[in-house]
Coordinates of C-alpha atoms and ligand atoms in Angstrom, one line a residue:
X1078 CA -7.6 32.4 9.8
X1079 CA -5.7 30.4 8.1
X1080 CA -3.4 28.2 10.4
X1081 CA 0.2 31.0 10.9
X1082 CA 2.5 28.0 10.5
X1083 CA 0.8 27.1 7.0
X1084 CA 1.0 30.9 6.0
X1085 CA 4.6 30.8 6.3
X1086 CA 5.7 28.1 5.0
X1087 CA 3.7 28.4 1.4
X1088 CA 5.6 31.7 1.8
X1089 CA 9.2 30.2 2.6
X1090 CA 8.0 27.3 -0.7
X1091 CA 6.7 29.5 -2.5
X1092 CA 9.5 31.9 -2.2
X1093 CA 12.3 29.4 -2.7
X1094 CA 10.4 27.6 -6.1
X1095 CA 9.1 31.2 -7.7
X1096 CA 6.0 29.9 -9.8
X1097 CA 4.9 32.1 -11.5
X1098 CA 1.1 31.3 -9.1
X1099 CA -0.2 30.5 -6.3
X1100 CA -3.4 28.0 -6.2
X1101 CA -5.4 27.2 -2.6
X1102 CA -7.4 23.7 -3.2
X1103 CA -10.4 24.5 -1.9
X1104 CA -11.2 20.3 -2.9
X1105 CA -14.0 21.3 -4.5
X1106 CA -15.7 19.6 -7.9
X1107 CA -15.6 22.8 -10.0
X1108 CA -11.9 23.0 -8.5
X1109 CA -11.1 19.0 -10.5
X1110 CA -13.5 19.4 -13.0
X1111 CA -12.1 22.2 -14.5
X1112 CA -8.3 20.8 -13.5
X1113 CA -9.1 18.1 -15.7
X1114 CA -9.9 20.0 -18.1
X1115 CA -6.5 22.0 -18.3
X1116 CA -5.1 18.4 -17.9
X1117 CA -6.4 17.1 -21.6
X1118 CA -6.8 21.3 -23.2
X1119 CA -2.5 21.1 -23.2
X1120 CA -2.5 17.1 -23.9
X1121 CA -1.0 16.1 -20.4
X1122 CA -4.4 13.6 -20.3
X1123 CA -6.8 11.7 -22.6
X1124 CA -10.5 12.4 -22.1
X1125 CA -12.0 9.2 -22.6
X1126 CA -15.2 8.7 -24.0
X1127 CA -18.1 10.9 -21.8
X1128 CA -20.6 8.2 -22.2
X1129 CA -18.7 4.3 -22.1
X1130 CA -16.2 6.3 -19.6
X1131 CA -17.7 9.5 -18.1
X1132 CA -15.7 11.8 -16.5
X1133 CA -12.3 9.3 -16.8
X1134 CA -8.9 10.4 -17.6
X1135 CA -5.5 8.5 -19.1
X1136 CA -2.2 9.7 -18.5
X1137 CA 0.6 8.5 -19.6
X1138 CA 3.6 9.0 -17.6
X1139 CA 7.4 9.5 -18.3
X1140 CA 9.2 6.0 -19.1
X1141 CA 11.6 6.9 -15.9
X1142 CA 8.5 7.9 -13.7
X1143 CA 6.3 5.0 -13.5
X1144 CA 6.7 3.1 -9.8
X1145 CA 8.3 3.9 -6.5
X1146 CA 11.7 4.3 -6.3
X1147 CA 13.0 2.9 -3.3
X1148 CA 17.1 3.4 -3.7
X1149 CA 16.1 7.7 -4.2
X1150 CA 13.7 6.8 -0.9
X1151 CA 15.5 8.6 2.3
X1152 CA 14.5 8.4 6.0
X1153 CA 16.4 11.6 7.8
X1154 CA 16.1 10.8 10.7
X1155 CA 18.7 12.6 13.2
X1156 CA 21.1 9.6 12.9
X1157 CA 21.6 6.9 10.7
X1158 CA 20.8 4.2 14.1
X1159 CA 17.3 5.1 14.1
X1160 CA 16.5 4.9 9.9
X1161 CA 18.0 1.6 10.4
X1162 CA 19.8 -0.7 7.5
X1163 CA 16.4 -1.2 5.6
X1164 CA 15.9 2.0 4.9
X1165 CA 18.8 5.6 3.1
X1166 CA 19.8 7.8 5.3
X1167 CA 21.6 11.0 4.7
X1168 CA 21.6 13.6 7.6
X1169 CA 18.6 16.3 7.8
X1170 CA 19.8 19.3 7.2
X1171 CA 22.6 18.3 4.8
X1172 CA 19.9 15.9 3.2
X1173 CA 17.5 20.1 3.3
X1174 CA 20.7 21.7 1.5
X1175 CA 21.5 19.6 -1.1
X1176 CA 17.7 19.6 -1.7
X1177 CA 17.0 23.6 -1.6
X1178 CA 19.4 23.4 -4.7
X1179 CA 17.0 21.6 -6.6
X1180 CA 14.0 23.2 -5.2
X1181 CA 15.4 26.9 -6.7
X1182 CA 13.5 28.2 -9.0
X1183 CA 12.3 24.8 -9.3
X1184 CA 8.0 25.9 -10.5
X1185 CA 8.5 28.2 -13.0
X1186 CA 6.7 29.1 -15.3
X1187 CA 4.1 26.7 -12.8
X1188 CA 1.6 27.1 -10.7
X1189 CA 1.7 26.2 -7.1
X1190 CA -0.7 24.1 -5.5
X1191 CA -1.7 24.1 -1.5
X1192 CA -3.8 21.3 -0.8
X1193 CA -5.3 20.8 2.7
X1194 CA -5.5 17.3 2.9
X1195 CA -6.6 15.3 5.7
X1196 CA -5.8 11.1 6.1
X1197 CA -9.0 9.5 7.8
X1198 CA -12.0 11.3 8.0
X1199 CA -11.9 14.4 8.8
X1200 CA -12.3 15.0 13.2
X1201 CA -11.7 11.3 13.8
X1202 CA -9.3 11.0 16.7
X1203 CA -7.3 8.0 14.0
X1204 CA -6.6 10.9 11.7
X1205 CA -4.1 12.8 11.0
X1206 CA -3.8 16.6 8.6
X1207 CA -1.4 17.2 6.0
X1208 CA -0.5 19.8 3.7
X1209 CA 1.0 19.1 0.1
X1210 CA 2.6 21.8 -2.4
X1211 CA 3.2 20.3 -5.8
X1212 CA 3.3 21.9 -9.1
X1213 CA 1.6 18.9 -10.4
X1214 CA -2.4 19.3 -11.4
X1215 CA -2.1 14.9 -12.2
X1216 CA -1.0 15.0 -8.6
X1217 CA -4.1 17.5 -7.3
X1218 CA -6.8 15.5 -9.0
X1219 CA -5.4 12.1 -7.4
X1220 CA -4.7 14.0 -4.3
X1221 CA -8.9 14.6 -4.5
X1222 CA -9.1 11.8 -4.9
X1223 CA -7.5 9.7 -2.8
X1224 CA -7.8 12.0 -0.2
X1225 CA -10.4 14.5 2.0
X1226 CA -9.4 18.2 0.4
X1227 CA -9.7 21.5 0.8
X1228 CA -11.1 23.8 3.2
X1229 CA -13.3 21.1 5.1
X1230 CA -9.9 20.4 6.2
X1231 CA -8.3 23.8 6.8
X1232 CA -10.7 24.6 9.0
X1233 CA -10.5 21.6 11.1
X1234 CA -6.7 22.9 11.5
X1235 CA -7.1 25.3 13.2
X1236 CA -5.3 28.7 13.7
X1237 CA -2.9 26.9 15.9
X1238 CA -3.3 23.3 14.7
X1239 CA -0.5 20.9 13.6
X1240 CA -0.7 19.4 10.5
X1241 CA 2.5 16.9 8.0
X1242 CA 4.2 19.3 5.5
X1243 CA 4.4 17.9 2.9
X1244 CA 6.6 19.3 -0.2
X1245 CA 6.5 18.2 -4.1
X1246 CA 8.2 19.7 -7.2
X1247 CA 7.7 17.2 -10.3
X1248 CA 11.4 19.4 -11.2
X1249 CA 11.0 20.1 -14.0
X1250 CA 11.1 24.0 -14.6
X1251 CA 9.7 26.4 -17.3
X1252 CA 11.4 28.9 -19.7
X1253 CA 9.6 31.6 -20.7
X1254 CA 7.3 30.5 -24.5
X1255 CA 8.8 27.0 -23.2
X1256 CA 6.0 24.3 -24.0
X1257 CA 5.5 21.8 -21.5
X1258 CA 5.8 18.2 -22.5
X1259 CA 2.8 15.6 -21.3
X1260 CA 5.1 14.2 -18.1
X1261 CA 6.9 16.9 -16.5
X1262 CA 9.5 15.9 -14.3
X1263 CA 13.8 14.9 -13.7
X1264 CA 14.4 11.8 -15.8
X1265 CA 17.6 11.5 -14.1
X1266 CA 16.4 8.7 -11.7
X1267 CA 20.1 10.6 -9.4
X1268 CA 17.9 13.7 -9.3
X1269 CA 14.9 12.4 -8.0
X1270 CA 15.0 12.6 -4.5
X1271 CA 11.5 11.0 -1.9
X1272 CA 12.8 11.9 1.7
X1273 CA 11.3 11.9 4.7
X1274 CA 12.3 14.0 8.1
X1275 CA 10.1 12.1 10.7
X1276 CA 11.4 14.2 13.7
X1277 CA 9.5 17.2 12.0
X1278 CA 7.4 15.4 11.0
X1279 CA 8.4 16.7 7.0
X1280 CA 8.0 15.8 3.5
X1281 CA 10.6 16.6 0.6
X1282 CA 9.4 15.1 -2.9
X1283 CA 11.6 16.3 -5.7
X1284 CA 11.9 14.7 -9.6
X1285 CA 9.0 11.9 -10.3
X1286 CA 5.5 12.8 -10.4
X1287 CA 4.6 9.0 -9.6
X1288 CA 2.0 7.4 -7.2
X1289 CA 3.8 7.2 -4.3
X1290 CA 6.4 9.6 -5.0
X1291 CA 4.6 12.1 -5.7
X1292 CA 1.3 11.7 -3.9
X1293 CA 2.4 11.8 -0.7
X1294 CA -0.6 11.6 1.7
X1295 CA -0.3 7.5 0.8
X1296 CA 3.4 5.9 2.0
X1297 CA 4.7 9.1 2.5
X1298 CA 2.4 10.5 4.9
X1299 CA 0.1 8.1 6.3
X1300 CA 3.1 5.0 6.6
X1301 CA 6.6 6.1 6.8
X1302 CA 5.7 9.9 9.2
X1303 CA 2.6 8.0 10.4
X1304 CA 4.5 4.8 11.4
X1305 CA 6.3 7.3 13.1
X1306 CA 4.2 9.3 14.7
X1307 CA 2.5 5.3 16.0
X1308 CA 5.2 4.5 17.4
X1309 CA 5.7 8.1 19.5
X1310 CA 2.1 8.0 20.2
X1311 CA 1.8 4.7 20.7
X1312 CA -1.0 3.1 18.4
X1313 CA -0.3 1.4 13.8
X1314 CA 0.1 2.3 10.3
X1315 CA 0.1 -0.5 8.3
X1316 CA 0.4 -1.6 4.7
X1317 CA -2.6 -3.2 4.8
X1318 CA -6.5 -3.4 4.1
X1319 CA -9.1 -3.7 5.8
X1320 CA -12.8 -6.2 5.0
X1321 CA -15.4 -7.0 6.8
X1322 CA -16.3 -10.2 6.6
X1323 CA -19.6 -11.8 6.8
X1324 CA -20.6 -15.3 7.3
X1325 CA -24.4 -16.9 6.2
X1326 CA -25.7 -16.5 9.4
X1327 CA -25.0 -12.6 9.3
X1328 CA -22.2 -12.3 12.2
X1329 CA -19.5 -10.3 11.0
X1330 CA -15.6 -9.6 11.4
X1331 CA -13.4 -7.5 10.1
X1332 CA -9.9 -8.5 9.3
X1333 CA -6.9 -6.3 8.2
X1334 CA -4.4 -8.1 6.1
X1335 CA -0.8 -7.0 5.2
X1336 CA 0.8 -8.0 2.0
X1337 CA 3.1 -6.2 -0.2
X1338 CA 2.8 -4.0 -3.3
X1339 CA 0.9 -5.8 -6.1
X1340 CA 0.5 -8.6 -3.7
X1341 CA -3.1 -9.2 -3.8
X1342 CA -4.7 -6.6 -1.0
X1343 CA -6.6 -4.3 -3.4
X1344 CA -7.8 -7.9 -5.4
X1345 CA -8.6 -9.5 -1.3
X1346 CA -10.6 -6.3 -0.6
X1347 CA -13.1 -6.5 -3.1
X1348 CA -13.5 -10.3 -3.0
X1349 CA -16.1 -11.5 -4.0
X1350 CA -16.4 -15.0 -2.0
X1351 CA -17.5 -18.2 -4.0
X1352 CA -18.5 -19.7 -0.5
X1353 CA -22.3 -19.2 -1.2
X1354 CA -23.7 -17.3 2.0
X1355 CA -20.3 -15.3 2.7
X1356 CA -19.8 -11.7 1.9
X1357 CA -16.9 -9.5 1.8
X1358 CA -17.0 -6.2 2.3
X1359 CA -14.1 -3.6 1.2
X1360 CA -12.9 -0.9 4.8
X1361 CA -9.5 -0.3 2.8
X1362 CA -7.4 -1.5 -0.2
X1363 CA -3.9 -0.4 0.9
X1364 CA -3.7 1.1 4.7
X1365 CA -4.9 0.7 8.0
X1366 CA -4.7 3.0 11.2
X1367 CA -4.9 1.2 14.7
X1368 CA -5.5 2.5 17.7
X1369 CA -7.3 0.7 21.1
X1370 CA -10.4 1.7 21.6
X1371 CA -12.5 2.7 24.2
X1372 CA -13.6 -1.4 24.7
X1373 CA -9.5 -2.4 24.6
X1374 CA -10.2 -3.8 20.9
X1375 CA -7.9 -2.3 18.5
X1376 CA -10.2 -0.4 15.8
X1377 CA -9.1 0.2 12.4
X1378 CA -9.2 3.8 9.8
X1379 CA -9.3 3.6 5.9
X1380 CA -7.5 6.3 5.9
X1381 CA -7.5 7.2 1.6
X1382 CA -10.6 8.1 0.8
X1383 CA -10.0 6.0 -3.6
X1384 CA -7.9 3.5 -4.7
X1385 CA -4.4 3.4 -6.5
X1386 CA -5.0 -0.4 -7.3
X1387 CA -3.0 -1.7 -9.8
X1388 CA -4.4 -2.2 -13.4
X1389 CA -3.1 -5.3 -15.3
X1390 CA -4.8 -8.5 -14.7
X1391 CA -8.2 -6.6 -13.5
X1392 CA -10.7 -7.9 -14.7
X1393 CA -15.0 -9.2 -14.3
X1394 CA -13.1 -12.8 -13.8
X1395 CA -10.1 -11.9 -10.9
X1396 CA -11.9 -8.4 -9.2
X1397 CA -15.4 -8.4 -10.9
X1398 CA -15.5 -5.0 -7.8
X1399 CA -12.9 -3.4 -8.5
X1400 CA -14.0 -3.2 -12.3
X1401 CA -17.4 -2.1 -11.3
X1402 CA -15.6 0.8 -9.2
X1403 CA -13.7 2.2 -12.3
X1404 CA -16.0 3.0 -14.7
X1405 CA -17.0 6.5 -14.0
X1406 CA -15.1 9.4 -12.7
X1407 CA -11.7 7.5 -13.2
X1408 CA -8.0 8.6 -13.7
X1409 CA -5.9 5.7 -15.4
X1410 CA -2.3 6.3 -15.7
X1411 CA -0.3 3.6 -18.2
X1412 CA -2.9 1.6 -19.8
X1413 CA -3.9 1.4 -23.5
X1414 CA -6.6 3.7 -25.3
X1415 CA -8.8 1.9 -27.1
X1416 CA -9.5 3.3 -30.9
X1417 CA -13.0 4.1 -28.9
X1418 CA -11.4 6.2 -26.8
X1419 CA -11.7 3.3 -23.6
X1420 CA -9.0 1.4 -21.8
X1421 CA -7.3 -1.7 -21.9
X1422 CA -4.4 -3.7 -20.0
X1423 CA -2.8 -7.4 -20.4
X1424 CA -5.8 -9.2 -18.6
X1425 CA -8.5 -7.3 -18.9
X1426 CA -10.3 -9.0 -21.6
X1427 CA -10.1 -12.4 -23.4
X1428 CA -9.6 -11.5 -26.4
X1429 CA -7.4 -7.9 -26.4
X1430 CA -8.8 -4.6 -28.7
X1431 CA -7.1 -5.4 -32.6
X1432 CA -5.1 -2.5 -31.8
X1433 CA -4.6 0.9 -30.2
X1434 CA -1.8 3.5 -28.4
X1435 CA 0.5 2.1 -25.8
X1436 CA 1.2 3.7 -21.9
X1437 CA 4.2 5.2 -24.2
X1438 CA 2.4 6.8 -26.7
X1439 CA 2.9 4.9 -29.6
X1440 CA 0.6 2.3 -32.3
X1441 CA 0.5 -0.7 -30.2
X1442 CA -1.2 -4.2 -31.2
X1443 CA -1.4 -7.4 -29.2
X1444 CA 0.1 -8.8 -32.7
X1445 CA 3.5 -7.0 -31.5
X1446 CA 4.1 -8.8 -28.2
X1447 CA 5.1 -6.6 -26.2
X1448 CA 2.8 -5.3 -23.6
X1449 CA 0.7 -2.3 -23.9
X1450 CA -0.1 -1.3 -20.5
X1451 CA 2.9 -0.2 -18.1
X1452 CA 3.1 -3.1 -15.8
X1453 CA 2.9 -0.9 -12.7
X1454 CA -0.2 0.9 -14.5
X1455 CA -2.2 1.9 -12.1
X1456 CA -6.4 3.4 -11.3
X1457 CA -7.1 6.2 -8.8
X1458 CA -10.8 5.9 -8.4
X1459 CA -13.0 7.2 -5.0
X1460 CA -13.7 4.5 -2.5
X1461 CA -17.7 5.7 -3.1
X1462 CA -17.7 4.3 -5.4
X1463 CA -17.1 0.4 -4.8
X1464 CA -20.4 -2.0 -4.7
X1465 CA -18.9 -4.1 -2.0
X1466 CA -17.8 -0.5 -0.1
X1467 CA -18.6 -1.8 4.0
X1468 CA -21.6 0.9 5.3
X1469 CA -19.7 1.5 8.0
X1470 CA -15.5 2.3 5.9
X1471 CA -15.8 6.2 7.6
X1472 CA -16.8 5.3 10.6
X1473 CA -14.7 7.6 13.1
X1474 CA -14.3 5.4 15.7
X1475 CA -13.3 3.1 13.5
X1476 CA -14.1 -0.7 13.4
X1477 CA -12.7 -3.4 16.0
X1478 CA -9.9 -5.9 13.6
X1479 CA -10.0 -10.0 14.3
X1480 CA -7.6 -11.1 12.9
X1481 CA -4.8 -10.2 10.7
X1482 CA -3.2 -12.1 7.5
X1483 CA 0.3 -11.3 6.8
X1484 CA 1.7 -13.0 3.4
X1485 CA 3.8 -12.8 0.5
X1486 CA 4.5 -14.5 -2.8
X1487 CA 6.1 -17.9 -2.2
X1488 CA 6.6 -20.0 -5.1
X1489 CA 6.9 -22.8 -2.0
X1490 CA 8.0 -23.2 1.7
X1491 CA 4.7 -21.5 3.0
X1492 CA 1.6 -22.9 3.7
X1493 CA -2.0 -22.0 2.3
X1494 CA -2.4 -21.1 6.0
X1495 CA -0.3 -21.1 9.1
X1496 CA -2.4 -19.4 12.5
X1497 CA -0.2 -18.0 14.6
X1498 CA 0.5 -19.9 18.8
X1499 CA -0.1 -16.4 20.2
X1500 CA 0.8 -12.5 19.9
X1501 CA 4.5 -13.0 19.6
X1502 CA 4.6 -16.0 17.8
X1503 CA 2.4 -14.0 15.0
X1504 CA 4.5 -10.8 15.3
X1505 CA 7.3 -13.4 14.3
X1506 CA 5.7 -14.4 11.5
X1507 CA 5.0 -10.9 10.0
X1508 CA 8.6 -10.8 10.8
X1509 CA 10.2 -13.2 9.0
X1510 CA 7.3 -12.9 5.6
X1511 CA 9.3 -12.8 2.2
X1512 CA 8.2 -12.0 -0.9
X1513 CA 8.9 -12.0 -5.0
X1514 CA 9.8 -8.4 -5.5
X1515 CA 7.0 -6.7 -7.8
X1516 CA 6.6 -4.1 -10.5
X1517 CA 4.9 -1.5 -7.9
X1518 CA 9.2 -0.6 -7.3
X1519 CA 11.8 0.3 -9.4
X1520 CA 14.3 -2.6 -9.7
X1521 CA 14.9 -6.5 -9.8
X1522 CA 11.2 -8.5 -10.3
X1523 CA 10.8 -11.6 -9.2
X1524 CA 14.5 -11.4 -6.9
X1525 CA 12.9 -12.5 -3.1
X1526 CA 13.4 -11.0 0.0
X1527 CA 12.5 -10.1 3.8
X1528 CA 9.8 -7.7 3.6
X1529 CA 8.7 -8.1 7.3
X1530 CA 4.7 -6.9 7.7
X1531 CA 4.3 -5.5 4.1
X1532 CA 6.5 -2.3 5.3
X1533 CA 10.3 -2.8 4.3
X1534 CA 9.8 0.3 1.9
X1535 CA 7.8 1.7 4.0
X1536 CA 8.5 1.4 7.3
X1537 CA 10.3 5.4 8.7
X1538 CA 12.7 4.6 11.4
X1539 CA 14.9 1.5 12.6
X1540 CA 12.9 -1.4 11.7
X1541 CA 13.6 -3.8 14.9
X1542 CA 12.5 -0.9 17.0
X1543 CA 9.4 -1.6 15.1
X1544 CA 8.4 -5.1 15.6
X1545 CA 9.8 -4.6 19.1
X1546 CA 7.0 -1.8 19.1
X1547 CA 4.2 -4.3 17.6
X1548 CA 5.3 -7.0 20.5
X1549 CA 4.4 -3.3 23.0
X1550 CA 0.7 -2.8 21.4
X1551 CA 0.3 -6.6 22.7
X1552 CA 0.5 -5.6 26.3
X1553 CA -1.5 -2.1 25.3
X1554 CA -5.0 -4.2 25.6
X1555 CA -5.7 -7.5 27.2
X1556 CA -5.4 -10.9 25.1
X1557 CA -8.2 -11.8 25.0
X1558 CA -8.9 -8.0 23.2
X1559 CA -6.0 -9.0 20.8
X1560 CA -6.8 -10.1 16.9
X1561 CA -4.9 -13.0 16.2
X1562 CA -2.8 -13.8 13.8
X1563 CA -2.2 -15.8 10.6
X1564 CA -0.3 -16.2 7.2
X1565 CA -1.3 -16.7 4.5
X1566 CA 0.4 -17.6 0.4
X1567 CA -1.4 -18.0 -2.1
X1568 CA 1.5 -17.0 -4.4
X1569 CA 2.5 -21.7 -4.1
X1570 CA 3.4 -22.9 -7.7
X1571 CA 3.9 -26.3 -8.3
X1572 CA 6.9 -28.2 -10.2
X1573 CA 5.8 -26.9 -13.5
X1574 CA 5.7 -23.6 -12.5
X1575 CA 1.7 -23.9 -12.5
X1576 CA -0.6 -21.9 -9.1
X1577 CA -1.0 -24.3 -7.1
X1578 CA -4.0 -22.4 -5.2
X1579 CA -7.3 -20.6 -7.7
X1580 CA -6.8 -17.6 -5.3
X1581 CA -9.1 -14.7 -5.4
X1582 CA -12.5 -15.8 -4.8
X1583 CA -11.7 -18.8 -3.6
X1584 CA -9.6 -17.4 -0.7
X1585 CA -12.9 -17.3 0.5
X1586 CA -12.2 -20.5 1.7
X1587 CA -9.2 -19.3 3.7
X1588 CA -11.3 -16.8 5.7
X1589 CA -13.8 -19.2 6.8
X1590 CA -11.2 -21.6 8.6
X1591 CA -10.2 -18.2 10.0
X1592 CA -13.6 -17.1 11.3
X1593 CA -14.4 -20.7 12.7
X1594 CA -11.1 -20.9 14.4
X1595 CA -12.0 -17.1 15.8
X1596 CA -15.0 -19.1 16.8
X1597 CA -13.5 -21.7 18.5
X1598 CA -15.4 -24.4 15.9
X1599 CA -12.7 -25.4 13.7
X1600 CA -9.7 -27.4 14.0
X1601 CA -6.0 -26.9 13.5
X1602 CA -2.7 -29.0 13.5
X1603 CA 0.1 -28.2 15.4
X1604 CA 3.5 -27.6 13.0
X1605 CA 6.6 -26.5 13.4
X1606 CA 6.3 -23.6 12.5
X1607 CA 2.5 -23.4 13.7
X1608 CA -0.4 -24.5 13.4
X1609 CA -2.7 -25.3 9.5
X1610 CA -5.9 -26.7 8.9
X1611 CA -6.4 -30.2 10.2
X1612 CA -7.3 -32.6 7.8
X1613 CA -11.4 -31.8 6.1
X1614 CA -11.2 -28.7 8.4
X1615 CA -10.6 -26.3 5.1
X1616 CA -14.0 -26.2 2.9
X1617 CA -13.0 -26.9 -0.7
X1618 CA -15.7 -28.3 -1.7
X1619 CA -17.1 -28.0 -5.7
X1620 CA -14.0 -27.4 -6.1
X1621 CA -11.5 -29.2 -8.4
X1622 CA -7.9 -29.9 -6.7
X1623 CA -5.8 -32.0 -7.0
X1624 CA -5.1 -34.1 -3.6
X1625 CA -1.8 -34.1 -4.4
X1626 CA -1.7 -30.5 -4.4
X1627 CA -3.6 -30.2 -1.6
X1628 CA -1.7 -32.3 0.6
X1629 CA 1.2 -30.1 -0.7
X1630 CA -0.6 -26.5 0.4
X1631 CA -1.2 -27.4 3.8
X1632 CA 2.4 -29.7 4.4
X1633 CA 5.0 -27.9 5.7
X1634 CA 8.5 -29.3 4.5
X1635 CA 11.0 -29.4 7.6
X1636 CA 13.6 -29.6 5.7
X1637 CA 12.7 -26.0 2.9
X1638 CA 11.9 -24.5 6.4
X1639 CA 15.4 -25.5 8.0
X1640 CA 17.2 -24.5 5.1
X1641 CA 15.3 -21.2 5.3
X1642 CA 16.7 -20.9 9.2
X1643 CA 20.1 -19.7 7.7
X1644 CA 18.9 -17.1 5.7
X1645 CA 16.3 -15.7 8.7
X1646 CA 19.5 -15.3 10.8
X1647 CA 21.6 -13.9 8.5
X1648 CA 19.0 -10.6 8.5
X1649 CA 17.9 -10.9 12.0
X1650 CA 21.4 -10.4 11.8
X1651 CA 21.6 -6.7 10.2
X1652 CA 19.4 -5.4 13.2
X1653 CA 21.9 -6.0 15.8
X1654 CA 21.4 -4.9 19.2
X1655 CA 17.7 -3.2 18.0
X1656 CA 16.6 -7.2 17.1
X1657 CA 14.0 -8.4 20.5
X1658 CA 15.2 -10.8 22.0
X1659 CA 12.0 -12.6 21.6
X1660 CA 12.1 -13.1 17.8
X1661 CA 15.7 -14.3 18.5
X1662 CA 14.7 -16.5 20.8
X1663 CA 11.4 -17.4 18.1
X1664 CA 13.6 -18.5 15.8
X1665 CA 15.7 -21.0 18.1
X1666 CA 11.9 -21.8 19.2
X1667 CA 11.0 -23.2 15.7
X1668 CA 14.4 -24.1 14.3
X1669 CA 14.2 -27.2 17.9
X1670 CA 10.5 -27.6 16.5
X1671 CA 11.6 -28.7 13.1
X1672 CA 14.4 -30.4 13.6
X1673 CA 12.7 -32.6 16.5
X1674 CA 10.8 -36.2 15.6
X1675 CA 7.6 -35.1 16.2
X1676 CA 5.9 -32.0 17.0
Ligands
LIG75 P1 -0.1 -2.2 -4.2 O1 -1.5 -1.8 -4.3 O2 0.9 -2.3 -5.2 O3 -0.1 -2.5 -2.9 O4 -0.7 -3.7 -4.6 P2 -2.3 -5.3 -4.1 O5 -1.6 -5.9 -3.2 O6 -3.5 -3.8 -3.5 O7 -2.3 -6.0 -5.1 P3 -3.3 -6.3 -6.1 O8 -4.7 -7.0 -5.8 O9 -3.4 -5.4 -7.4 O10 -2.2 -7.6 -6.9 C1 -1.8 -7.4 -7.9 C2 -1.3 -8.7 -9.3 O11 -1.5 -9.5 -8.0 C3 -2.5 -8.8 -9.5 O12 -1.2 -9.2 -10.7 C4 -3.2 -9.7 -9.0 O13 -4.0 -10.8 -10.5 C5 -2.7 -10.9 -8.4 N1 -3.3 -11.7 -7.2 C6 -4.0 -11.1 -6.4 N2 -5.0 -12.1 -6.1 C7 -4.3 -13.1 -6.3 C8 -4.5 -14.5 -6.0 O14 -5.1 -14.9 -5.2 N3 -3.7 -15.2 -6.7 C9 -3.2 -15.3 -7.6 N4 -1.9 -16.1 -8.2 N5 -2.2 -14.3 -8.0 C10 -2.9 -13.0 -7.3
LIG76 C1 2.6 0.2 -3.5 O1 3.7 0.1 -4.6 O2 2.0 -0.7 -2.8 C2 1.7 1.2 -3.8 C3 1.6 2.1 -5.1 O3 1.2 1.0 -3.2 S1 1.8 3.6 -4.6 O4 1.1 4.4 -4.3 O5 3.0 3.5 -5.1 O6 3.4 3.3 -3.8
LIG77 MN1 0.8 -0.8 -1.4

């Protein structure tokens, strides 16, 4: 028996959007293969060389549709107050009236696909079910990889189960006989809407077919809607990777890390440590749902089943495990098509191909000086194909988290690693996190913005209340069971613009220090902003690092930090009465410590 509310909702949307056909996805391989063939047949996708890239597709998006559109993303809670200062807001009824006009007849000439999906292993107490309606076969094949899709989800949902309603259309109806474009969407940015109704657990998306705008299980459900569910139910939905870290003695811990978009989560999650004997295995690379477990520890699952990773920069040098993951059954978007029907992107190999077809479908040569792949080109690949996926990555009980890292892209000020004094101070450090913007969102690349816990674009309610929720989470278990917090920065630059820290696999040195701190075996020095590695405790053996760089990486520049205080105060002021008093006090305390002679 089909879920009654689901049947009624699908019928309501069918009547509104008037598609030519309705298809209920069963999640089978046959369904995936048929849709893949269809996209190739109509010229929407290229099939890559079956020998070298078995079962791989390449799509090219419309130039208006290459990343998340934050200016067109709305949180339509009952009141503007509840959405808070960092979200766009519109009254839910007004938004629905407006969007119904866009949806009316928007699927003419197309198929309406119904995608029942589970975020998290089906049946896990931490998992959550959603159903996406879409008119994009690209979305269907991507959802097949990124989530658990199909009949088994409907069975888990049952006749009366609750689910998140995720409505999506590319917003490009076809007149009779009209030839479809290879990437249908509404090219007018102002006509795109990525809208959330947290009170009714609904998502309405229109006009875009790209990534987080269209694969609604990801940012829209697993972060924006789930963050509200988590607030209401006492858990956490976060923009975090999850890893299993094993030391040379064979002892393992689990670590989560929140870095903003394009700031290194996928790289860190699949890292090959340069330190001998250390091992990193992947649980997740983008999203983490955490609940207090029966043992009082915070248990985390990866709600996704695949990686939607940044392609440019991914190489055998930077992230060999990602390269190995995307060799087959992978969907590429906005990469270069090489003459031998392969894909390429900037920095994938030392030598670029002699020529190719760029992400806009034009003949391209490296000599043109233009980028062949879009900076936000992506791969969609099954997590199970990652050679270092942890055997327990689908454990329905989740894994217990021992440490949480926060880190953005900061060319200056923020040291390589700082340990928080305690839970409250850790929340404070997460709340003041800043990062230079990247190509993952439409906007100005490089400008610094505060991005608390890497959740600025993904929090479904008032950011001040979100920080208060984190503080409350610290009371939900006994203090000795709580993870410890670390603030990291791989992106510090020298005055002449060079990276001070080699990053990637060398970040294992920081992980080693953290592991030993948790075991009480490594020393730290107290500074006004937190605890940094004591001299000699960060293992730099075999690393050719300028002694001056070493000092700069771990130093706390009091003047620079004092200069940040004014900026943080202005930013905190935007939260008004929603700013937790504890955080205002932490800021005052940090300022006092910075002004004191010694820490
Ligand atoms: P989203 O999928 O957008 O959430 O991003 P992500 O956080 O998973 O980012 P990803 O790991 O794909 O990293 C994106 C960019 O950061 C690439 O250009 C990488 O080369 C660069 N990067 C990752 N780790 C490091 C590092 O340790 N040092 C430096 N300098 N760059 C890094
Ligand atoms: C991000 O922007 O943080 C992503 C890519 O992970 S998207 O799914 O498009 O949001
Ligand atoms: Mn992300």
